[in-house]
PDB file of C-alpha atoms in Angstrom:
ATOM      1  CA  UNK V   1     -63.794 -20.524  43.530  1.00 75.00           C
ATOM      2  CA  UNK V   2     -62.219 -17.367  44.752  1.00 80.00           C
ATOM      3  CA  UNK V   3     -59.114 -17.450  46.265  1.00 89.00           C
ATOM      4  CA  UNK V   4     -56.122 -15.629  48.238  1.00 93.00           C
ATOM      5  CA  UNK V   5     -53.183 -14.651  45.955  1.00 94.00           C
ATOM      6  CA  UNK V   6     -49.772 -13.573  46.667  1.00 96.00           C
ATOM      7  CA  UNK V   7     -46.771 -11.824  44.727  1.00 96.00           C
ATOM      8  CA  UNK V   8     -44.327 -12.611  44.110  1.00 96.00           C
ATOM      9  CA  UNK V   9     -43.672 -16.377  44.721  1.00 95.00           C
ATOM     10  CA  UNK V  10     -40.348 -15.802  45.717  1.00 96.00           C
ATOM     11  CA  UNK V  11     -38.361 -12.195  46.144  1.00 97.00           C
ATOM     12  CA  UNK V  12     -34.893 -12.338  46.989  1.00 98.00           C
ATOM     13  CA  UNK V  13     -32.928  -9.567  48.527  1.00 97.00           C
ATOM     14  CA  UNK V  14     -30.155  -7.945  50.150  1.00 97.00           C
ATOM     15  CA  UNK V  15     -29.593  -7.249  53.873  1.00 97.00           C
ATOM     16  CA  UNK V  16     -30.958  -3.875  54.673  1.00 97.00           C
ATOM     17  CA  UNK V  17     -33.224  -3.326  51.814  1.00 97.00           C
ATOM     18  CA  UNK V  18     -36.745  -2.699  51.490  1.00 98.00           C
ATOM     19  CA  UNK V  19     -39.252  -5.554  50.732  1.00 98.00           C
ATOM     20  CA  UNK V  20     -43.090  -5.320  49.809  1.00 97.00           C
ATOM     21  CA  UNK V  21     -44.956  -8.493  49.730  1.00 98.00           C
ATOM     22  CA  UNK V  22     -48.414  -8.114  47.840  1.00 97.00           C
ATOM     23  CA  UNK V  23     -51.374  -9.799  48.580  1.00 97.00           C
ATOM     24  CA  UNK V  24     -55.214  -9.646  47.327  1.00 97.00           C
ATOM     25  CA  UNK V  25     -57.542 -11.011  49.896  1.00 96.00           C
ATOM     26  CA  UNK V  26     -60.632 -12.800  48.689  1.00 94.00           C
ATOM     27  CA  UNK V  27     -63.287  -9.788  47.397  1.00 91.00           C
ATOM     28  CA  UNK V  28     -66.080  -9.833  50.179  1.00 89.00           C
ATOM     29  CA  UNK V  29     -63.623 -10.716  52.966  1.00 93.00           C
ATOM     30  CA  UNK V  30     -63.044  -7.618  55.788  1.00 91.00           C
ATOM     31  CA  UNK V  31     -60.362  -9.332  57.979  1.00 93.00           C
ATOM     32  CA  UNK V  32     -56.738  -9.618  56.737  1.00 95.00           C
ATOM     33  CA  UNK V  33     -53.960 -11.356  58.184  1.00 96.00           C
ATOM     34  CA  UNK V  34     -50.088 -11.951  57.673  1.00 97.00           C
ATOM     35  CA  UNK V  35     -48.300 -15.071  59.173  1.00 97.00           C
ATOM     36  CA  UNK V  36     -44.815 -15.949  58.895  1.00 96.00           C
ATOM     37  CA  UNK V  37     -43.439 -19.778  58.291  1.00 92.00           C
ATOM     38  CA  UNK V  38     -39.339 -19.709  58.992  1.00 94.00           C
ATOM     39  CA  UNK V  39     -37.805 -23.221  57.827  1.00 89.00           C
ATOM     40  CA  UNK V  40     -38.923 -26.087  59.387  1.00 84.00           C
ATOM     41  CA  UNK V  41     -41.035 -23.971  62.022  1.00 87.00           C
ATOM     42  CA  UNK V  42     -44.460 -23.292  62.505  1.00 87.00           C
ATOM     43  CA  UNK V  43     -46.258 -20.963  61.126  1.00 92.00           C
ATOM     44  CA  UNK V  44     -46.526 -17.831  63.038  1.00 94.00           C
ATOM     45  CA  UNK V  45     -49.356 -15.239  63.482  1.00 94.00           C
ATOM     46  CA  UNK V  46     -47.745 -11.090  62.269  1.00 96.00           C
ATOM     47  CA  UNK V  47     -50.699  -8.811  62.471  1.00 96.00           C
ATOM     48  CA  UNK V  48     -54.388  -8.594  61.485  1.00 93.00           C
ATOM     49  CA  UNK V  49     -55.757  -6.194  60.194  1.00 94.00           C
ATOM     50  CA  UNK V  50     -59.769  -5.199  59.937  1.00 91.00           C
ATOM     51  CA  UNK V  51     -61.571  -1.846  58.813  1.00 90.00           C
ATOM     52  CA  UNK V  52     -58.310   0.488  57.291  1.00 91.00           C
ATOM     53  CA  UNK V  53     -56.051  -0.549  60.358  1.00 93.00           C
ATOM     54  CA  UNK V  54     -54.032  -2.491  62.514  1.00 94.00           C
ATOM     55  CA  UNK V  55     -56.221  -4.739  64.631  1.00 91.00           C
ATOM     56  CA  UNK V  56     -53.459  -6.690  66.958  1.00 90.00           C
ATOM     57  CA  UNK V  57     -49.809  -7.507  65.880  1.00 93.00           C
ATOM     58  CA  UNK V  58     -47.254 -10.286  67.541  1.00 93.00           C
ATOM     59  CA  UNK V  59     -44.317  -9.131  68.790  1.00 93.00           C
ATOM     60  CA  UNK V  60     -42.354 -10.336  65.701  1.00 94.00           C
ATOM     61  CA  UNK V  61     -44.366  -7.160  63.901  1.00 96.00           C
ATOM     62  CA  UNK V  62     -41.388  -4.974  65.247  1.00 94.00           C
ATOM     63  CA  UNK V  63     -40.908  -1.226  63.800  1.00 94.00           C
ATOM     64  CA  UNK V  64     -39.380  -3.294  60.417  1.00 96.00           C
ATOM     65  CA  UNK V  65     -42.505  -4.211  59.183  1.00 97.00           C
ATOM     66  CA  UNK V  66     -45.960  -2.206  58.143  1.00 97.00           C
ATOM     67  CA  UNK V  67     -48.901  -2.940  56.625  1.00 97.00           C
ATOM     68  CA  UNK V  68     -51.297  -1.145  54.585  1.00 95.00           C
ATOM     69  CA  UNK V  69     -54.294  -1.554  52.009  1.00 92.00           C
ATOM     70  CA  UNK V  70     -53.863   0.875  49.866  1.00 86.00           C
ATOM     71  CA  UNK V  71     -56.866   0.296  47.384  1.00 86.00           C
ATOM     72  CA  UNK V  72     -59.316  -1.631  48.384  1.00 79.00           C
ATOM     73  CA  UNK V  73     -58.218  -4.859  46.791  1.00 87.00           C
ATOM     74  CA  UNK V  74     -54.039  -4.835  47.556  1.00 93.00           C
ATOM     75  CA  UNK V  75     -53.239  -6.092  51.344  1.00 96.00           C
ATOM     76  CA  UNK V  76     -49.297  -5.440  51.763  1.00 97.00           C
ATOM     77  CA  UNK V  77     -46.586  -6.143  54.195  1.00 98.00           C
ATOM     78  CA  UNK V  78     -43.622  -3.910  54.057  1.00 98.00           C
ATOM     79  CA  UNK V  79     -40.111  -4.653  55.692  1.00 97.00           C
ATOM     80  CA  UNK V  80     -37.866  -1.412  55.623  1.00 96.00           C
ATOM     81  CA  UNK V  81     -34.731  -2.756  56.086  1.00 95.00           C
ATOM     82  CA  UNK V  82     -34.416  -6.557  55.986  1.00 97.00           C
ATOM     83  CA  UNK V  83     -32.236  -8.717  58.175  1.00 96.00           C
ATOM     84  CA  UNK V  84     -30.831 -12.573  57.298  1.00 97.00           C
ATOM     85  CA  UNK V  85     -33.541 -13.899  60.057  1.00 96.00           C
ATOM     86  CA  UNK V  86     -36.594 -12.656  57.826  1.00 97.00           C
ATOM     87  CA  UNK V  87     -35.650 -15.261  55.389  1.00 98.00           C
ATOM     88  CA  UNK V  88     -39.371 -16.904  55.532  1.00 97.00           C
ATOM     89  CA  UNK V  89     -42.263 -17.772  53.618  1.00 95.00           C
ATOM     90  CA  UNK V  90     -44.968 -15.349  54.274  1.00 97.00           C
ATOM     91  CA  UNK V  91     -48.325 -16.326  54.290  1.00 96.00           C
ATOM     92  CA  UNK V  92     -52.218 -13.646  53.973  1.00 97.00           C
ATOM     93  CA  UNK V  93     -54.807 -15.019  54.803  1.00 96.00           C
ATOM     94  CA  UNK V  94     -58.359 -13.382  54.855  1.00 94.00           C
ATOM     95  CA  UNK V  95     -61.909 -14.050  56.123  1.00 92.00           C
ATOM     96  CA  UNK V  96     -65.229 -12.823  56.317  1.00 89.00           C
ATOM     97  CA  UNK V  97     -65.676 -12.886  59.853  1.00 82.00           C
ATOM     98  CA  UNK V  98     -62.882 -13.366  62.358  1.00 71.00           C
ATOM     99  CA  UNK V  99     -64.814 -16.153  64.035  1.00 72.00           C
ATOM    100  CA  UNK V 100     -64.593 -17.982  60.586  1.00 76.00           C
ATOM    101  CA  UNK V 101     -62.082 -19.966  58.743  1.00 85.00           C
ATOM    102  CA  UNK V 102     -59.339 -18.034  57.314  1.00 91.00           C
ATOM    103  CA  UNK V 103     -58.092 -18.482  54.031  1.00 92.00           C
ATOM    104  CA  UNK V 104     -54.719 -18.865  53.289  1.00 94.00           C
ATOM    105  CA  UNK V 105     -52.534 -17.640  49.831  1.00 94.00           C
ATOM    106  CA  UNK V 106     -49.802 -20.126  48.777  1.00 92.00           C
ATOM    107  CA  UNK V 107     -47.518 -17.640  50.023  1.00 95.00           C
ATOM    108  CA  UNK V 108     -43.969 -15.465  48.634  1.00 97.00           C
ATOM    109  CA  UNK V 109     -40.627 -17.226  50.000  1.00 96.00           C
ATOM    110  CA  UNK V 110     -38.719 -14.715  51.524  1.00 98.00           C
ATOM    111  CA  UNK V 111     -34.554 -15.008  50.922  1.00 98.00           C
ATOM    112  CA  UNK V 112     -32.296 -12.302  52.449  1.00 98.00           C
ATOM    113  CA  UNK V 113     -28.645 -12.612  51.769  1.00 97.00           C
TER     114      UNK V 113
ATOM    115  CA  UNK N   1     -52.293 -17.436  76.371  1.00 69.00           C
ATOM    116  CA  UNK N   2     -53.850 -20.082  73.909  1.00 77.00           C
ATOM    117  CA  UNK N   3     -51.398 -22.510  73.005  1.00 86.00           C
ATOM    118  CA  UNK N   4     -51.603 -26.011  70.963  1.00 92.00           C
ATOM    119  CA  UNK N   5     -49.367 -29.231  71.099  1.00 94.00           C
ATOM    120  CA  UNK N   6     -49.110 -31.442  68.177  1.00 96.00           C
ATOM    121  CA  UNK N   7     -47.557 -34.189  69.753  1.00 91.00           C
ATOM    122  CA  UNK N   8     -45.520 -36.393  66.878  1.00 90.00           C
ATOM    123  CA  UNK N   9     -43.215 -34.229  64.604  1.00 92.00           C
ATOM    124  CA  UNK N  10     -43.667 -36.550  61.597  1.00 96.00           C
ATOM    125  CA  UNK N  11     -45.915 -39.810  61.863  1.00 97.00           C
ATOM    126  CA  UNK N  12     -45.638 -42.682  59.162  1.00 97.00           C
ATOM    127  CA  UNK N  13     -47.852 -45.151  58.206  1.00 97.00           C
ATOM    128  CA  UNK N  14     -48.902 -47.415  55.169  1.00 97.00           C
ATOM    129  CA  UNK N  15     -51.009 -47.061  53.036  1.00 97.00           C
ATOM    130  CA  UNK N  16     -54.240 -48.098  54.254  1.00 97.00           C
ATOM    131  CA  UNK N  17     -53.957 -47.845  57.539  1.00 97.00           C
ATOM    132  CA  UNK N  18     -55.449 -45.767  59.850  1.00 97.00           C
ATOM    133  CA  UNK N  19     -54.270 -41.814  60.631  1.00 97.00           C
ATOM    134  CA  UNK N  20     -53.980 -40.338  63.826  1.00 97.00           C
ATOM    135  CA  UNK N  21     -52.186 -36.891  64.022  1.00 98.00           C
ATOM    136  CA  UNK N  22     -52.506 -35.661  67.636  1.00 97.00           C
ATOM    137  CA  UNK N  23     -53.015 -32.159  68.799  1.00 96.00           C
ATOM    138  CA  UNK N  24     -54.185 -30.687  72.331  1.00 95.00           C
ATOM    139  CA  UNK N  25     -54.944 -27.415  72.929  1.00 92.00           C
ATOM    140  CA  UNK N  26     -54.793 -24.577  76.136  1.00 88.00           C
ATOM    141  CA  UNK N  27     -57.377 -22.350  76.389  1.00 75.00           C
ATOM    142  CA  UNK N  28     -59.541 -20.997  79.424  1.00 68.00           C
ATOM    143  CA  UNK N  29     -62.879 -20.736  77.085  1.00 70.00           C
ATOM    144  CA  UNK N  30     -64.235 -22.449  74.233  1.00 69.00           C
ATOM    145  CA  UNK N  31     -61.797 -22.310  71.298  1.00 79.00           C
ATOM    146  CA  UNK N  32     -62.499 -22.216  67.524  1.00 87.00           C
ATOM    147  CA  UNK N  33     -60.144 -25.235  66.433  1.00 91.00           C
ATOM    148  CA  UNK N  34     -58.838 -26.042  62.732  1.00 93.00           C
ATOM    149  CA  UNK N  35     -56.883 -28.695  61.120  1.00 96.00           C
ATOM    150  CA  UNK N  36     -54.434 -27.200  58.056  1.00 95.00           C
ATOM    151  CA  UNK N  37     -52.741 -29.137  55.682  1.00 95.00           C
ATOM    152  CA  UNK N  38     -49.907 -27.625  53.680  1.00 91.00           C
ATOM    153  CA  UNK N  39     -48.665 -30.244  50.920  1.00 90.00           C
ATOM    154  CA  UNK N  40     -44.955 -29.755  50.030  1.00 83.00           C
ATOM    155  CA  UNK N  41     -44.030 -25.877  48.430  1.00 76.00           C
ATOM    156  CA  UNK N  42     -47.756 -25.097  48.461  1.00 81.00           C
ATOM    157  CA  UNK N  43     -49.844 -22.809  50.983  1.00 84.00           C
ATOM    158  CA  UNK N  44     -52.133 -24.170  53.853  1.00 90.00           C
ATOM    159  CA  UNK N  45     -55.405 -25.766  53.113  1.00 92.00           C
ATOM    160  CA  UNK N  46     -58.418 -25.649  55.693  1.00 92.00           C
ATOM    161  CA  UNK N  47     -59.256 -29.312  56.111  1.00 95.00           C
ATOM    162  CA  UNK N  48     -62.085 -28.914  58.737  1.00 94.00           C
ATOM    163  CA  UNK N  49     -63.014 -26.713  61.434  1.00 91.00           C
ATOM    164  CA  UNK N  50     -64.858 -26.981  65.318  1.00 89.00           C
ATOM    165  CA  UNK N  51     -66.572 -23.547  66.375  1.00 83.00           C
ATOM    166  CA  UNK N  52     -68.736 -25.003  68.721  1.00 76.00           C
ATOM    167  CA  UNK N  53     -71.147 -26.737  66.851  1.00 74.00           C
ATOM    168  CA  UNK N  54     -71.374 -30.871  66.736  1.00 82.00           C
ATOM    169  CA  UNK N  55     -68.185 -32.276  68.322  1.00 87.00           C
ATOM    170  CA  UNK N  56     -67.193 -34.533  65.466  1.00 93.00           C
ATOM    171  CA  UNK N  57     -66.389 -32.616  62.744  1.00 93.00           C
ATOM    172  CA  UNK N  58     -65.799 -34.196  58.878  1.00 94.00           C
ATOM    173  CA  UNK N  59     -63.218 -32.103  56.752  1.00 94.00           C
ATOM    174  CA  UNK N  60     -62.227 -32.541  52.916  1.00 93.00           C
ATOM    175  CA  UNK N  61     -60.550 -36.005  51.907  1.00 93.00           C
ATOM    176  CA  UNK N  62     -61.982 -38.123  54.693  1.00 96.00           C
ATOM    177  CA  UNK N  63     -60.456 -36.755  57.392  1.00 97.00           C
ATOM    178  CA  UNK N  64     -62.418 -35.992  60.166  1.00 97.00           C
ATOM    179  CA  UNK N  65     -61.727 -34.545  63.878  1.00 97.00           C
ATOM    180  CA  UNK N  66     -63.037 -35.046  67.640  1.00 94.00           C
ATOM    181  CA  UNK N  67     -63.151 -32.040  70.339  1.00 92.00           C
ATOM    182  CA  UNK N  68     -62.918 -33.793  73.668  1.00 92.00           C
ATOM    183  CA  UNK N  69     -63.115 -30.661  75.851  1.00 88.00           C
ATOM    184  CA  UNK N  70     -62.329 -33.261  79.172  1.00 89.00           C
ATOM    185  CA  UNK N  71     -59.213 -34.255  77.236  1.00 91.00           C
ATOM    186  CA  UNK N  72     -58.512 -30.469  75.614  1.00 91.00           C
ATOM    187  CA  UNK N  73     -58.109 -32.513  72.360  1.00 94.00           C
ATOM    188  CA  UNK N  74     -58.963 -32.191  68.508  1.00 95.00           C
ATOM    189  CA  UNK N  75     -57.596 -35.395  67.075  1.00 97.00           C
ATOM    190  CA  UNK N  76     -56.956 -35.383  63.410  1.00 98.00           C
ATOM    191  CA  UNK N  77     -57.612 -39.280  61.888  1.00 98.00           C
ATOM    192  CA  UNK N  78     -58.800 -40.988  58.974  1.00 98.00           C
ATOM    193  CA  UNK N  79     -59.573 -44.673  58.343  1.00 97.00           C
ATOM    194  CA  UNK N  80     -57.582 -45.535  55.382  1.00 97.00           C
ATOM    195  CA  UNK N  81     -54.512 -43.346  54.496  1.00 97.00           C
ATOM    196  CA  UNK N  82     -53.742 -42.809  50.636  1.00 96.00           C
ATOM    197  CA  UNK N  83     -50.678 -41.897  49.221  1.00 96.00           C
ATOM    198  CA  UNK N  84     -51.816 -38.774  48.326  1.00 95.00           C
ATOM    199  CA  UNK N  85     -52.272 -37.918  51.829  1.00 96.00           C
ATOM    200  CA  UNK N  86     -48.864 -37.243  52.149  1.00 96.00           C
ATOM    201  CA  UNK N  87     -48.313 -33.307  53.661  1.00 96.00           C
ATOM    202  CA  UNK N  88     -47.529 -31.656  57.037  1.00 94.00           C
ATOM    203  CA  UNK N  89     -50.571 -31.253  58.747  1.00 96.00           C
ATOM    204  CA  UNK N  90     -50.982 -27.931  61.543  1.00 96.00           C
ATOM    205  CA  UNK N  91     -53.332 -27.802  64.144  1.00 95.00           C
ATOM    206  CA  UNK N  92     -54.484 -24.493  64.958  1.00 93.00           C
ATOM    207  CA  UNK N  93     -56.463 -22.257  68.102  1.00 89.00           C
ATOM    208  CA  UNK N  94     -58.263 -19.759  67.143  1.00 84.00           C
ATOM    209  CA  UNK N  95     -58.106 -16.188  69.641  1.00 68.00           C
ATOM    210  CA  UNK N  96     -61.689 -15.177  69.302  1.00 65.00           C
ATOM    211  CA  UNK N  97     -61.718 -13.600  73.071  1.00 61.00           C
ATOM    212  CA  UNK N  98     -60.753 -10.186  74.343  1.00 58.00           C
ATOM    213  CA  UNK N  99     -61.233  -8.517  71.474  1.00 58.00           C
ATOM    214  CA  UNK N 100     -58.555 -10.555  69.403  1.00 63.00           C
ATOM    215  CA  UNK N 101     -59.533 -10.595  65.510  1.00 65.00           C
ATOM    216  CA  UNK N 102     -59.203 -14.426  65.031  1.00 77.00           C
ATOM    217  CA  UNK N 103     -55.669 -14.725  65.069  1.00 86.00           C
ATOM    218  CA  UNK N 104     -54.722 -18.278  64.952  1.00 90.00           C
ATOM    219  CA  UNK N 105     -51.875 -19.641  66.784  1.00 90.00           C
ATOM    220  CA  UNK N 106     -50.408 -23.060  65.316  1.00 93.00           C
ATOM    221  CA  UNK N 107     -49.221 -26.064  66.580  1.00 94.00           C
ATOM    222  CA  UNK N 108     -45.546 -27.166  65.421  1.00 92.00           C
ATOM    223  CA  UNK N 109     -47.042 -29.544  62.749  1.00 94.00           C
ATOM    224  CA  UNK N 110     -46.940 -33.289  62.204  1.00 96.00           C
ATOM    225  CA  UNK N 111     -45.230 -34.322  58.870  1.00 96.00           C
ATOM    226  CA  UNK N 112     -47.319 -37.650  57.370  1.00 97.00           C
ATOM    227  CA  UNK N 113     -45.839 -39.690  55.482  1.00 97.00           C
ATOM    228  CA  UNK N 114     -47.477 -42.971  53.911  1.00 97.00           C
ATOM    229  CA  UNK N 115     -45.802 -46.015  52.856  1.00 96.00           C
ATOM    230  CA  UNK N 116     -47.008 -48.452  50.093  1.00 94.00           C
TER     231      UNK N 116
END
């Protein structure tokens, strides 16, 4: 069964560097998503992202983060300079449709320190 | 805004007995409901889904869900819990409205945990 993956597991990194968190969305699937699960919080929705470009992004999608597909089978979420509050797992997700289920990859844990 | 309330932040039962996780929903239309299930250090897992279709929905492991639009409510249960059921369940909305993309928004979650 085709699924979501996501590298790597866990990246840890220093305050005010540059983090890219790789994803590869399920083959046929057109709608890609990143959501964001700080400790012990819910998980919360980033940005989506549908034919080459951003479709909507939370507020938490600040001038820190980008997103970009850069080959037709990579989905990635940058964060240019990392603060101690991104510590998080992060979370694609991708789907066919957006009015179907989305499915989710296990996800790369996120330490800043 | 769409919003969801799981009410409950961790719900115990034994084993056997029967599982309600609760969740209620805001939305001013129709919403596209799910029920995730994210066992410990692993990602989330669609358990079942409501987009409108019969009002009792059955998801993976016996779980099953009822959309009571009168009571804004998508009730997670199942009749006989199993050990193995033990994970943090999330209720989610999804924004398929205004030209939103499907973005779901999540309730807080409801940690199970089952007794022997």
């Amino acid at each position: 069964e085709p699924e979501v993956t996501q590298t790597p597991s866990h990246q840890v990194t220093q305050m005010g560097q540059e983090v890219i968190l790789r994803c590869v969305p399920i083959s046929n699937h057109l709608y890609f998503y990143w959501y964001r699960q700080i400790l012990g919080q819910k998980v919360e929705f980033l940005v989506s992202f549908y034919n080459n470009e951003i479709s909507e992004k939370s507020e938490i999608f600040d001038d820190q983060f980008s997103v970009e597909r850069p080959d037709g089978s990579n989905f990635t979420l940058k964060i240019r300079s990392t603060k101690l509050e991104d510590s998080a797992m992060y979370f694609c997700a991708s789907t066919r449709d957006s009015m179907y289920e989305q499915y989710f990859g296990p996800g790369t844990r996120l330490t800043v320190t | 805004a769409q919003s969801v309330t799981q009410l409950g932040s961790h719900v115990s039962v034994s084993e056997g007995a029967l599982v309600l996780l609760r969740c209620n929903y805001s939305s001013s239309v129709p919403p596209y409901l799910f029920w995730y299930v994210q066992y410990p250090n692993q990602g989330l897992q669609l358990l079942l889904k409501y987009t409108s279709a019969a009002t009792l929905v059955k998801g993976i492991n016996g779980f099953e869900a009822e959309f009571k639009k009168s009571e804004t409510s998508f009730h997670l249960t199942k009749p006989s819990a199993h050990m193995s059921d033990a994970a943090e369940y999330f209720c989610a909305v999804s924004e398929i409205y205004g030209g939103s993309q499907g973005n779901l928004i999540f309730g807080k979650g409801t940690k199970l945990s089952v007794k022997p």
